[in-house]
Amino acid sequence: MAVHRGSEPLLLPSRHPNRAARLAKSLAKGTLKLAMWTLFLAWIAMFFVIPTEVGTDFYTYWEDATSGTLYGTQGSVLLLYCAPILLIAVLAVPYLLLSGGQDDVLTEKKSPGLRLGTFPVLVDGVFGVVTAAEFIGIAMFVAFVLWAVYWYTVVNFEMLPSYGNLTAFEKRVQMLQMSAYIFGLTALTCLAFLFLPVARGSILLRLIDIPFEHATRYHVWLGNLTMFLLTMHGLCYFIVWFIRGIVLKSIIEWKSDGGANFAGIICYCFGFTMWVTTLPPVRKRFFELFFYTHQLYIIFVIFFALHVGDTYVSKAAGGIFLFMLDRFLRFCQSRKDVDVISATSFPCGSVSLVISKPKNLQYNALGFIFLRVREISWLQWHPFSVSSSPLDGSHHLSVLIKSVGEWTGKLGKSVSDLLVTQRLYEPNASIVASVEGPYGHESPYHLTYKKLILVAGGSGISPFFAILSDVLHRVRDDKPCLPRDILIIWAVKRSNEISLLSTIDMDSICPSSSDKVNVDIRVYVTRESEPSLEEGKIEKLISLNTRSRGGSMSVLVGTGNKIWSGAYVIVSILGFLITLALLDVCYLNPYSISAWWYRGILFMGCMVVSVIIFGGGVIYFWHRFENVTPTGEEDSEESERIACTLDQETARNKLCENTNVFYGHRPDFKEIFGSVLDSWGCVDVGVIVCGPRTLQSSVAKEIRSQDLRRKGNSPVFHFNSHSFDL
């Protein structure tokens, strides 16, 4: 003991710098977080205040105070509506850099308890499964719409006498016209948020750690609300025009000193077409129609700018600009051909693809990619969960694809035909794909729970292979990793799907894995009453070598380099301000350009130019820097390709030791969670569901029931979904 005490003074000086650095880092993160929260809350409060009398007076004063500046009235609107969200995006760059890697996240201690983001409040209905945090967001938007319509109406009533001596009927018509304007202003606010959730690699989504697959739900909700408001906006105007007998004249009207009606009607028609194809019956049955029709958003935005002009489009410019940044980056990434190293065809019709990636491309387990195969379709991109852990190999990742539709069916047939072609005609025949991503969570939330329950339906098992592999690798390498008990519940229709378990070999990843991690797999075969004779058989295994045709995935997008992605955002925003200033100084002001529709399209042009020129410059240097291949990397890559092909039957037999198969019924979640309550102590239990909406609702309903009646040292369940409903 004396020896240890005597050595403490020698150790203390070496600890102080680390402690000081941690303190400085924590202080910087806290300051940035406080600044971003202040900006965001002020931005939200501004939307609630503007419709009131106080807000109207403030807005008028704000325009007068800033009208003489370089950017004029448009600049005052940009500063009020657009600057806060863009400034948050800029501040997010240093915050994410200070946040560190995955291991830093796992060292943060969290006490068991309910969390707003993982406690399901609504488990069924039009919104699907809704957590407490999402419910608060929905309530705020509903409250805003009601609040805005109410206060704008109050202000309009006070303005009514200024229109002169009107009859009672004329007053009602005038109020209807002003109500149409109210719905348009409110819809404009929704448009300010509409594009934020669909920026797949957005730095804002990375900041709040919400992956694109979850954020699309918010886009759908906002899209429905926006279309309702736009419909009311147009309908009220049509009624007014009909009453006044000026329908045709008003429809074709294209004002220079106000809204261009004809552009607005075209904008609404494209928006309505997109909205109709997003309805579940249409989207699920005619996915290609939904996908192609949704590309009309480009025309929608163009005619929106023509309709409202530069000042009003500035109110929604922040979200649109960040979406443009993301879309251009995705375009640059997806132009590269990517090697499919190997493919495996299973008896259930699923296909496993191993895709080449560079060593410096990072992703998290529970990530996903968008995949296009030009031999099948030049335009269709489909999302698939990554079924491999980032620790499985530095130069490849895997996806598991189930044949459930036209595109995936053609992919399965292509793999089968390629096997025949390789054997009989062309040994070097191959598949080349295009890839966007990987996308996903910024932090590995699946590693922050000591207990994990993974619930899958059909091909939803794919991301859980990545989780299981990730945990095993970390346990083997003594990396930070909390899960030690993993329960996998997998519901399938046919027993031939059980062969997918052969994609992972637990003992080859982590020798003596059963002594370190307790894995319990329960498979429920719902449409068979007994095992099939063909259970576990793998029909085809092919290996492809396509280095001559394509290459590795692009390092752009995904959850990779924070410095380059941050520089891309910052430089593009600065470029936008410079481009807009040059437009004002060199063209708009000298030539007194005042037409709303013309200024609106020029404003959108500035956004496009800044993204392509300024952002494109960053992408060029990013691409050149990241694609420098160190000496000797190719040799290690080739060895990894050989190692990534597993002994499928051996892996299947080993995993069967941890698997219990039940035939003829679905999982009873009440019984399963009840047994968990009896065996696990007071600890956070991460429940991740990947499957159809009905499966998510069933699990969420039971989690809510268990959490609401928990007592004493019962575990706390946290609901997390991982699925694609695009």
PDB file of N, CA, C and O in Angstrom, residues 595-659:
ATOM      1  N   ALA A 595     -39.468  42.744 -60.625  1.00  0.00           N
ATOM      2  CA  ALA A 595     -40.492  41.719 -60.847  1.00  0.00           C
ATOM      3  C   ALA A 595     -40.307  40.566 -59.857  1.00  0.00           C
ATOM      4  O   ALA A 595     -39.221  39.976 -59.777  1.00  0.00           O
ATOM      5  N   TRP A 596     -41.359  40.260 -59.129  1.00  0.00           N
ATOM      6  CA  TRP A 596     -41.271  39.226 -58.097  1.00  0.00           C
ATOM      7  C   TRP A 596     -40.815  37.897 -58.677  1.00  0.00           C
ATOM      8  O   TRP A 596     -39.913  37.255 -58.144  1.00  0.00           O
ATOM      9  N   TRP A 597     -41.493  37.453 -59.740  1.00  0.00           N
ATOM     10  CA  TRP A 597     -41.217  36.123 -60.267  1.00  0.00           C
ATOM     11  C   TRP A 597     -39.786  36.017 -60.803  1.00  0.00           C
ATOM     12  O   TRP A 597     -39.134  34.971 -60.644  1.00  0.00           O
ATOM     13  N   TYR A 598     -39.289  37.107 -61.391  1.00  0.00           N
ATOM     14  CA  TYR A 598     -37.937  37.094 -61.954  1.00  0.00           C
ATOM     15  C   TYR A 598     -36.889  37.079 -60.840  1.00  0.00           C
ATOM     16  O   TYR A 598     -35.900  36.333 -60.898  1.00  0.00           O
ATOM     17  N   ARG A 599     -37.115  37.882 -59.816  1.00  0.00           N
ATOM     18  CA  ARG A 599     -36.195  37.899 -58.679  1.00  0.00           C
ATOM     19  C   ARG A 599     -36.218  36.553 -57.953  1.00  0.00           C
ATOM     20  O   ARG A 599     -35.194  36.097 -57.433  1.00  0.00           O
ATOM     21  N   GLY A 600     -37.389  35.914 -57.921  1.00  0.00           N
ATOM     22  CA  GLY A 600     -37.493  34.613 -57.264  1.00  0.00           C
ATOM     23  C   GLY A 600     -36.663  33.548 -57.959  1.00  0.00           C
ATOM     24  O   GLY A 600     -35.950  32.768 -57.307  1.00  0.00           O
ATOM     25  N   ILE A 601     -36.720  33.501 -59.291  1.00  0.00           N
ATOM     26  CA  ILE A 601     -35.963  32.478 -60.018  1.00  0.00           C
ATOM     27  C   ILE A 601     -34.475  32.786 -59.983  1.00  0.00           C
ATOM     28  O   ILE A 601     -33.633  31.874 -59.955  1.00  0.00           O
ATOM     29  N   LEU A 602     -34.104  34.091 -59.962  1.00  0.00           N
ATOM     30  CA  LEU A 602     -32.691  34.450 -59.831  1.00  0.00           C
ATOM     31  C   LEU A 602     -32.162  34.051 -58.449  1.00  0.00           C
ATOM     32  O   LEU A 602     -31.002  33.628 -58.320  1.00  0.00           O
ATOM     33  N   PHE A 603     -32.989  34.190 -57.432  1.00  0.00           N
ATOM     34  CA  PHE A 603     -32.602  33.786 -56.076  1.00  0.00           C
ATOM     35  C   PHE A 603     -32.314  32.286 -56.024  1.00  0.00           C
ATOM     36  O   PHE A 603     -31.298  31.854 -55.452  1.00  0.00           O
ATOM     37  N   MET A 604     -33.183  31.481 -56.629  1.00  0.00           N
ATOM     38  CA  MET A 604     -32.949  30.042 -56.670  1.00  0.00           C
ATOM     39  C   MET A 604     -31.697  29.723 -57.477  1.00  0.00           C
ATOM     40  O   MET A 604     -30.939  28.804 -57.141  1.00  0.00           O
ATOM     41  N   GLY A 605     -31.452  30.513 -58.524  1.00  0.00           N
ATOM     42  CA  GLY A 605     -30.241  30.316 -59.312  1.00  0.00           C
ATOM     43  C   GLY A 605     -28.983  30.553 -58.496  1.00  0.00           C
ATOM     44  O   GLY A 605     -27.977  29.842 -58.655  1.00  0.00           O
ATOM     45  N   CYS A 606     -29.027  31.545 -57.607  1.00  0.00           N
ATOM     46  CA  CYS A 606     -27.876  31.804 -56.725  1.00  0.00           C
ATOM     47  C   CYS A 606     -27.604  30.608 -55.818  1.00  0.00           C
ATOM     48  O   CYS A 606     -26.438  30.266 -55.557  1.00  0.00           O
ATOM     49  N   MET A 607     -28.652  29.982 -55.329  1.00  0.00           N
ATOM     50  CA  MET A 607     -28.488  28.812 -54.473  1.00  0.00           C
ATOM     51  C   MET A 607     -27.824  27.676 -55.252  1.00  0.00           C
ATOM     52  O   MET A 607     -26.893  27.011 -54.751  1.00  0.00           O
ATOM     53  N   VAL A 608     -28.288  27.448 -56.465  1.00  0.00           N
ATOM     54  CA  VAL A 608     -27.731  26.368 -57.283  1.00  0.00           C
ATOM     55  C   VAL A 608     -26.271  26.641 -57.621  1.00  0.00           C
ATOM     56  O   VAL A 608     -25.412  25.758 -57.510  1.00  0.00           O
ATOM     57  N   VAL A 609     -25.973  27.879 -58.010  1.00  0.00           N
ATOM     58  CA  VAL A 609     -24.601  28.235 -58.380  1.00  0.00           C
ATOM     59  C   VAL A 609     -23.652  28.071 -57.198  1.00  0.00           C
ATOM     60  O   VAL A 609     -22.536  27.546 -57.341  1.00  0.00           O
ATOM     61  N   SER A 610     -24.075  28.503 -56.023  1.00  0.00           N
ATOM     62  CA  SER A 610     -23.202  28.405 -54.845  1.00  0.00           C
ATOM     63  C   SER A 610     -22.922  26.955 -54.478  1.00  0.00           C
ATOM     64  O   SER A 610     -21.807  26.616 -54.079  1.00  0.00           O
ATOM     65  N   VAL A 611     -23.927  26.090 -54.627  1.00  0.00           N
ATOM     66  CA  VAL A 611     -23.730  24.673 -54.311  1.00  0.00           C
ATOM     67  C   VAL A 611     -22.772  24.032 -55.308  1.00  0.00           C
ATOM     68  O   VAL A 611     -21.841  23.307 -54.928  1.00  0.00           O
ATOM     69  N   ILE A 612     -22.979  24.304 -56.590  1.00  0.00           N
ATOM     70  CA  ILE A 612     -22.169  23.650 -57.630  1.00  0.00           C
ATOM     71  C   ILE A 612     -20.741  24.186 -57.647  1.00  0.00           C
ATOM     72  O   ILE A 612     -19.770  23.406 -57.695  1.00  0.00           O
ATOM     73  N   ILE A 613     -20.584  25.516 -57.597  1.00  0.00           N
ATOM     74  CA  ILE A 613     -19.246  26.100 -57.728  1.00  0.00           C
ATOM     75  C   ILE A 613     -18.470  26.025 -56.410  1.00  0.00           C
ATOM     76  O   ILE A 613     -17.379  25.447 -56.348  1.00  0.00           O
ATOM     77  N   PHE A 614     -19.013  26.603 -55.361  1.00  0.00           N
ATOM     78  CA  PHE A 614     -18.295  26.636 -54.087  1.00  0.00           C
ATOM     79  C   PHE A 614     -18.284  25.256 -53.421  1.00  0.00           C
ATOM     80  O   PHE A 614     -17.231  24.766 -53.003  1.00  0.00           O
ATOM     81  N   GLY A 615     -19.472  24.648 -53.307  1.00  0.00           N
ATOM     82  CA  GLY A 615     -19.522  23.304 -52.727  1.00  0.00           C
ATOM     83  C   GLY A 615     -18.807  22.286 -53.589  1.00  0.00           C
ATOM     84  O   GLY A 615     -18.133  21.386 -53.079  1.00  0.00           O
ATOM     85  N   GLY A 616     -18.943  22.431 -54.915  1.00  0.00           N
ATOM     86  CA  GLY A 616     -18.275  21.505 -55.819  1.00  0.00           C
ATOM     87  C   GLY A 616     -16.765  21.569 -55.695  1.00  0.00           C
ATOM     88  O   GLY A 616     -16.071  20.555 -55.847  1.00  0.00           O
ATOM     89  N   GLY A 617     -16.219  22.762 -55.401  1.00  0.00           N
ATOM     90  CA  GLY A 617     -14.785  22.880 -55.194  1.00  0.00           C
ATOM     91  C   GLY A 617     -14.315  22.080 -54.004  1.00  0.00           C
ATOM     92  O   GLY A 617     -13.277  21.401 -54.038  1.00  0.00           O
ATOM     93  N   VAL A 618     -15.097  22.143 -52.908  1.00  0.00           N
ATOM     94  CA  VAL A 618     -14.751  21.357 -51.713  1.00  0.00           C
ATOM     95  C   VAL A 618     -14.837  19.867 -52.017  1.00  0.00           C
ATOM     96  O   VAL A 618     -13.966  19.078 -51.612  1.00  0.00           O
ATOM     97  N   ILE A 619     -15.867  19.464 -52.757  1.00  0.00           N
ATOM     98  CA  ILE A 619     -16.023  18.047 -53.100  1.00  0.00           C
ATOM     99  C   ILE A 619     -14.841  17.561 -53.928  1.00  0.00           C
ATOM    100  O   ILE A 619     -14.344  16.438 -53.730  1.00  0.00           O
ATOM    101  N   TYR A 620     -14.367  18.391 -54.841  1.00  0.00           N
ATOM    102  CA  TYR A 620     -13.234  17.996 -55.684  1.00  0.00           C
ATOM    103  C   TYR A 620     -11.997  17.701 -54.838  1.00  0.00           C
ATOM    104  O   TYR A 620     -11.361  16.648 -54.993  1.00  0.00           O
ATOM    105  N   PHE A 621     -11.666  18.625 -53.937  1.00  0.00           N
ATOM    106  CA  PHE A 621     -10.483  18.408 -53.095  1.00  0.00           C
ATOM    107  C   PHE A 621     -10.722  17.282 -52.094  1.00  0.00           C
ATOM    108  O   PHE A 621      -9.792  16.534 -51.764  1.00  0.00           O
ATOM    109  N   TRP A 622     -11.942  17.151 -51.597  1.00  0.00           N
ATOM    110  CA  TRP A 622     -12.293  16.050 -50.687  1.00  0.00           C
ATOM    111  C   TRP A 622     -12.060  14.712 -51.386  1.00  0.00           C
ATOM    112  O   TRP A 622     -11.433  13.801 -50.835  1.00  0.00           O
ATOM    113  N   HIS A 623     -12.564  14.614 -52.597  1.00  0.00           N
ATOM    114  CA  HIS A 623     -12.426  13.372 -53.351  1.00  0.00           C
ATOM    115  C   HIS A 623     -10.960  13.059 -53.632  1.00  0.00           C
ATOM    116  O   HIS A 623     -10.517  11.913 -53.491  1.00  0.00           O
ATOM    117  N   ARG A 624     -10.184  14.067 -54.006  1.00  0.00           N
ATOM    118  CA  ARG A 624      -8.763  13.845 -54.291  1.00  0.00           C
ATOM    119  C   ARG A 624      -8.011  13.431 -53.029  1.00  0.00           C
ATOM    120  O   ARG A 624      -7.155  12.535 -53.064  1.00  0.00           O
ATOM    121  N   PHE A 625      -8.319  14.071 -51.920  1.00  0.00           N
ATOM    122  CA  PHE A 625      -7.612  13.794 -50.669  1.00  0.00           C
ATOM    123  C   PHE A 625      -7.924  12.399 -50.144  1.00  0.00           C
ATOM    124  O   PHE A 625      -7.031  11.647 -49.741  1.00  0.00           O
ATOM    125  N   GLU A 626      -9.206  12.024 -50.154  1.00  0.00           N
ATOM    126  CA  GLU A 626      -9.624  10.758 -49.556  1.00  0.00           C
ATOM    127  C   GLU A 626      -9.279   9.557 -50.415  1.00  0.00           C
ATOM    128  O   GLU A 626      -9.217   8.437 -49.921  1.00  0.00           O
ATOM    129  N   ASN A 627      -9.047   9.752 -51.699  1.00  0.00           N
ATOM    130  CA  ASN A 627      -8.779   8.619 -52.579  1.00  0.00           C
ATOM    131  C   ASN A 627      -7.299   8.313 -52.746  1.00  0.00           C
ATOM    132  O   ASN A 627      -6.915   7.548 -53.619  1.00  0.00           O
ATOM    133  N   VAL A 628      -6.454   8.953 -51.928  1.00  0.00           N
ATOM    134  CA  VAL A 628      -5.037   8.607 -51.923  1.00  0.00           C
ATOM    135  C   VAL A 628      -4.890   7.257 -51.241  1.00  0.00           C
ATOM    136  O   VAL A 628      -5.199   7.105 -50.063  1.00  0.00           O
ATOM    137  N   THR A 629      -4.449   6.231 -51.972  1.00  0.00           N
ATOM    138  CA  THR A 629      -4.362   4.865 -51.447  1.00  0.00           C
ATOM    139  C   THR A 629      -2.971   4.591 -50.910  1.00  0.00           C
ATOM    140  O   THR A 629      -1.999   4.675 -51.661  1.00  0.00           O
ATOM    141  N   PRO A 630      -2.835   4.273 -49.609  1.00  0.00           N
ATOM    142  CA  PRO A 630      -1.529   3.966 -49.052  1.00  0.00           C
ATOM    143  C   PRO A 630      -0.930   2.720 -49.684  1.00  0.00           C
ATOM    144  O   PRO A 630      -1.633   1.833 -50.156  1.00  0.00           O
ATOM    145  N   THR A 631       0.411   2.646 -49.692  1.00  0.00           N
ATOM    146  CA  THR A 631       1.111   1.503 -50.247  1.00  0.00           C
ATOM    147  C   THR A 631       0.762   0.253 -49.463  1.00  0.00           C
ATOM    148  O   THR A 631       0.761   0.243 -48.234  1.00  0.00           O
ATOM    149  N   GLY A 632       0.468  -0.807 -50.183  1.00  0.00           N
ATOM    150  CA  GLY A 632       0.179  -2.080 -49.532  1.00  0.00           C
ATOM    151  C   GLY A 632      -1.276  -2.305 -49.236  1.00  0.00           C
ATOM    152  O   GLY A 632      -1.645  -3.367 -48.768  1.00  0.00           O
ATOM    153  N   GLU A 633      -2.148  -1.299 -49.483  1.00  0.00           N
ATOM    154  CA  GLU A 633      -3.557  -1.464 -49.153  1.00  0.00           C
ATOM    155  C   GLU A 633      -4.226  -2.485 -50.051  1.00  0.00           C
ATOM    156  O   GLU A 633      -5.100  -3.220 -49.617  1.00  0.00           O
ATOM    157  N   GLU A 634      -3.811  -2.543 -51.329  1.00  0.00           N
ATOM    158  CA  GLU A 634      -4.458  -3.466 -52.257  1.00  0.00           C
ATOM    159  C   GLU A 634      -4.253  -4.907 -51.828  1.00  0.00           C
ATOM    160  O   GLU A 634      -5.142  -5.739 -51.945  1.00  0.00           O
ATOM    161  N   ASP A 635      -3.027  -5.226 -51.328  1.00  0.00           N
ATOM    162  CA  ASP A 635      -2.767  -6.599 -50.908  1.00  0.00           C
ATOM    163  C   ASP A 635      -3.660  -6.998 -49.754  1.00  0.00           C
ATOM    164  O   ASP A 635      -4.213  -8.093 -49.716  1.00  0.00           O
ATOM    165  N   SER A 636      -3.794  -6.087 -48.779  1.00  0.00           N
ATOM    166  CA  SER A 636      -4.651  -6.409 -47.638  1.00  0.00           C
ATOM    167  C   SER A 636      -6.101  -6.524 -48.068  1.00  0.00           C
ATOM    168  O   SER A 636      -6.867  -7.316 -47.522  1.00  0.00           O
ATOM    169  N   GLU A 637      -6.491  -5.729 -49.082  1.00  0.00           N
ATOM    170  CA  GLU A 637      -7.866  -5.794 -49.566  1.00  0.00           C
ATOM    171  C   GLU A 637      -8.149  -7.161 -50.191  1.00  0.00           C
ATOM    172  O   GLU A 637      -9.205  -7.747 -49.970  1.00  0.00           O
ATOM    173  N   GLU A 638      -7.221  -7.661 -50.975  1.00  0.00           N
ATOM    174  CA  GLU A 638      -7.434  -8.955 -51.609  1.00  0.00           C
ATOM    175  C   GLU A 638      -7.548 -10.071 -50.566  1.00  0.00           C
ATOM    176  O   GLU A 638      -8.366 -10.979 -50.702  1.00  0.00           O
ATOM    177  N   SER A 639      -6.746  -9.982 -49.509  1.00  0.00           N
ATOM    178  CA  SER A 639      -6.837 -11.010 -48.471  1.00  0.00           C
ATOM    179  C   SER A 639      -8.155 -10.932 -47.742  1.00  0.00           C
ATOM    180  O   SER A 639      -8.715 -11.960 -47.342  1.00  0.00           O
ATOM    181  N   GLU A 640      -8.677  -9.697 -47.567  1.00  0.00           N
ATOM    182  CA  GLU A 640      -9.973  -9.561 -46.907  1.00  0.00           C
ATOM    183  C   GLU A 640     -11.085 -10.141 -47.766  1.00  0.00           C
ATOM    184  O   GLU A 640     -12.063 -10.673 -47.249  1.00  0.00           O
ATOM    185  N   ARG A 641     -10.975 -10.035 -49.085  1.00  0.00           N
ATOM    186  CA  ARG A 641     -11.998 -10.591 -49.968  1.00  0.00           C
ATOM    187  C   ARG A 641     -12.076 -12.108 -49.808  1.00  0.00           C
ATOM    188  O   ARG A 641     -13.150 -12.701 -49.836  1.00  0.00           O
ATOM    189  N   ILE A 642     -10.915 -12.723 -49.680  1.00  0.00           N
ATOM    190  CA  ILE A 642     -10.919 -14.175 -49.495  1.00  0.00           C
ATOM    191  C   ILE A 642     -11.510 -14.524 -48.139  1.00  0.00           C
ATOM    192  O   ILE A 642     -12.280 -15.474 -47.997  1.00  0.00           O
ATOM    193  N   ALA A 643     -11.164 -13.713 -47.115  1.00  0.00           N
ATOM    194  CA  ALA A 643     -11.631 -14.019 -45.763  1.00  0.00           C
ATOM    195  C   ALA A 643     -13.116 -13.781 -45.600  1.00  0.00           C
ATOM    196  O   ALA A 643     -13.750 -14.372 -44.729  1.00  0.00           O
ATOM    197  N   CYS A 644     -13.708 -12.899 -46.422  1.00  0.00           N
ATOM    198  CA  CYS A 644     -15.115 -12.556 -46.229  1.00  0.00           C
ATOM    199  C   CYS A 644     -16.052 -13.653 -46.715  1.00  0.00           C
ATOM    200  O   CYS A 644     -17.254 -13.609 -46.447  1.00  0.00           O
ATOM    201  N   THR A 645     -15.547 -14.641 -47.481  1.00  0.00           N
ATOM    202  CA  THR A 645     -16.379 -15.750 -47.917  1.00  0.00           C
ATOM    203  C   THR A 645     -16.359 -16.831 -46.839  1.00  0.00           C
ATOM    204  O   THR A 645     -15.336 -17.440 -46.598  1.00  0.00           O
ATOM    205  N   LEU A 646     -17.483 -17.058 -46.169  1.00  0.00           N
ATOM    206  CA  LEU A 646     -17.543 -17.948 -45.008  1.00  0.00           C
ATOM    207  C   LEU A 646     -17.906 -19.369 -45.402  1.00  0.00           C
ATOM    208  O   LEU A 646     -18.460 -19.626 -46.464  1.00  0.00           O
ATOM    209  N   ASP A 647     -17.581 -20.274 -44.498  1.00  0.00           N
ATOM    210  CA  ASP A 647     -18.055 -21.646 -44.620  1.00  0.00           C
ATOM    211  C   ASP A 647     -19.504 -21.657 -44.149  1.00  0.00           C
ATOM    212  O   ASP A 647     -19.786 -21.723 -42.959  1.00  0.00           O
ATOM    213  N   GLN A 648     -20.435 -21.586 -45.100  1.00  0.00           N
ATOM    214  CA  GLN A 648     -21.829 -21.340 -44.768  1.00  0.00           C
ATOM    215  C   GLN A 648     -22.450 -22.443 -43.918  1.00  0.00           C
ATOM    216  O   GLN A 648     -23.152 -22.171 -42.953  1.00  0.00           O
ATOM    217  N   GLU A 649     -22.190 -23.689 -44.248  1.00  0.00           N
ATOM    218  CA  GLU A 649     -22.833 -24.776 -43.521  1.00  0.00           C
ATOM    219  C   GLU A 649     -22.300 -24.875 -42.092  1.00  0.00           C
ATOM    220  O   GLU A 649     -23.042 -25.121 -41.152  1.00  0.00           O
ATOM    221  N   THR A 650     -20.987 -24.652 -41.900  1.00  0.00           N
ATOM    222  CA  THR A 650     -20.415 -24.679 -40.557  1.00  0.00           C
ATOM    223  C   THR A 650     -21.011 -23.575 -39.704  1.00  0.00           C
ATOM    224  O   THR A 650     -21.353 -23.788 -38.536  1.00  0.00           O
ATOM    225  N   ALA A 651     -21.127 -22.378 -40.282  1.00  0.00           N
ATOM    226  CA  ALA A 651     -21.713 -21.262 -39.544  1.00  0.00           C
ATOM    227  C   ALA A 651     -23.142 -21.563 -39.153  1.00  0.00           C
ATOM    228  O   ALA A 651     -23.583 -21.250 -38.052  1.00  0.00           O
ATOM    229  N   ARG A 652     -23.882 -22.197 -40.037  1.00  0.00           N
ATOM    230  CA  ARG A 652     -25.283 -22.537 -39.759  1.00  0.00           C
ATOM    231  C   ARG A 652     -25.382 -23.490 -38.583  1.00  0.00           C
ATOM    232  O   ARG A 652     -26.183 -23.309 -37.675  1.00  0.00           O
ATOM    233  N   ASN A 653     -24.510 -24.515 -38.551  1.00  0.00           N
ATOM    234  CA  ASN A 653     -24.563 -25.496 -37.476  1.00  0.00           C
ATOM    235  C   ASN A 653     -24.220 -24.876 -36.133  1.00  0.00           C
ATOM    236  O   ASN A 653     -24.817 -25.193 -35.111  1.00  0.00           O
ATOM    237  N   LYS A 654     -23.220 -23.964 -36.111  1.00  0.00           N
ATOM    238  CA  LYS A 654     -22.823 -23.353 -34.855  1.00  0.00           C
ATOM    239  C   LYS A 654     -23.909 -22.435 -34.319  1.00  0.00           C
ATOM    240  O   LYS A 654     -24.158 -22.385 -33.118  1.00  0.00           O
ATOM    241  N   LEU A 655     -24.543 -21.681 -35.205  1.00  0.00           N
ATOM    242  CA  LEU A 655     -25.571 -20.759 -34.755  1.00  0.00           C
ATOM    243  C   LEU A 655     -26.822 -21.497 -34.307  1.00  0.00           C
ATOM    244  O   LEU A 655     -27.585 -21.011 -33.479  1.00  0.00           O
ATOM    245  N   CYS A 656     -27.034 -22.705 -34.830  1.00  0.00           N
ATOM    246  CA  CYS A 656     -28.208 -23.477 -34.423  1.00  0.00           C
ATOM    247  C   CYS A 656     -28.178 -23.833 -32.938  1.00  0.00           C
ATOM    248  O   CYS A 656     -29.219 -24.080 -32.332  1.00  0.00           O
ATOM    249  N   GLU A 657     -26.982 -23.880 -32.365  1.00  0.00           N
ATOM    250  CA  GLU A 657     -26.876 -24.200 -30.953  1.00  0.00           C
ATOM    251  C   GLU A 657     -27.554 -23.149 -30.092  1.00  0.00           C
ATOM    252  O   GLU A 657     -27.968 -23.428 -28.975  1.00  0.00           O
ATOM    253  N   ASN A 658     -27.657 -21.916 -30.586  1.00  0.00           N
ATOM    254  CA  ASN A 658     -28.288 -20.835 -29.844  1.00  0.00           C
ATOM    255  C   ASN A 658     -29.703 -20.552 -30.326  1.00  0.00           C
ATOM    256  O   ASN A 658     -30.301 -19.561 -29.926  1.00  0.00           O
ATOM    257  N   THR A 659     -30.236 -21.413 -31.204  1.00  0.00           N
ATOM    258  CA  THR A 659     -31.512 -21.128 -31.851  1.00  0.00           C
ATOM    259  C   THR A 659     -32.591 -22.116 -31.444  1.00  0.00           C
ATOM    260  O   THR A 659     -32.372 -23.333 -31.445  1.00  0.00           O
TER     261      THR A 659
END
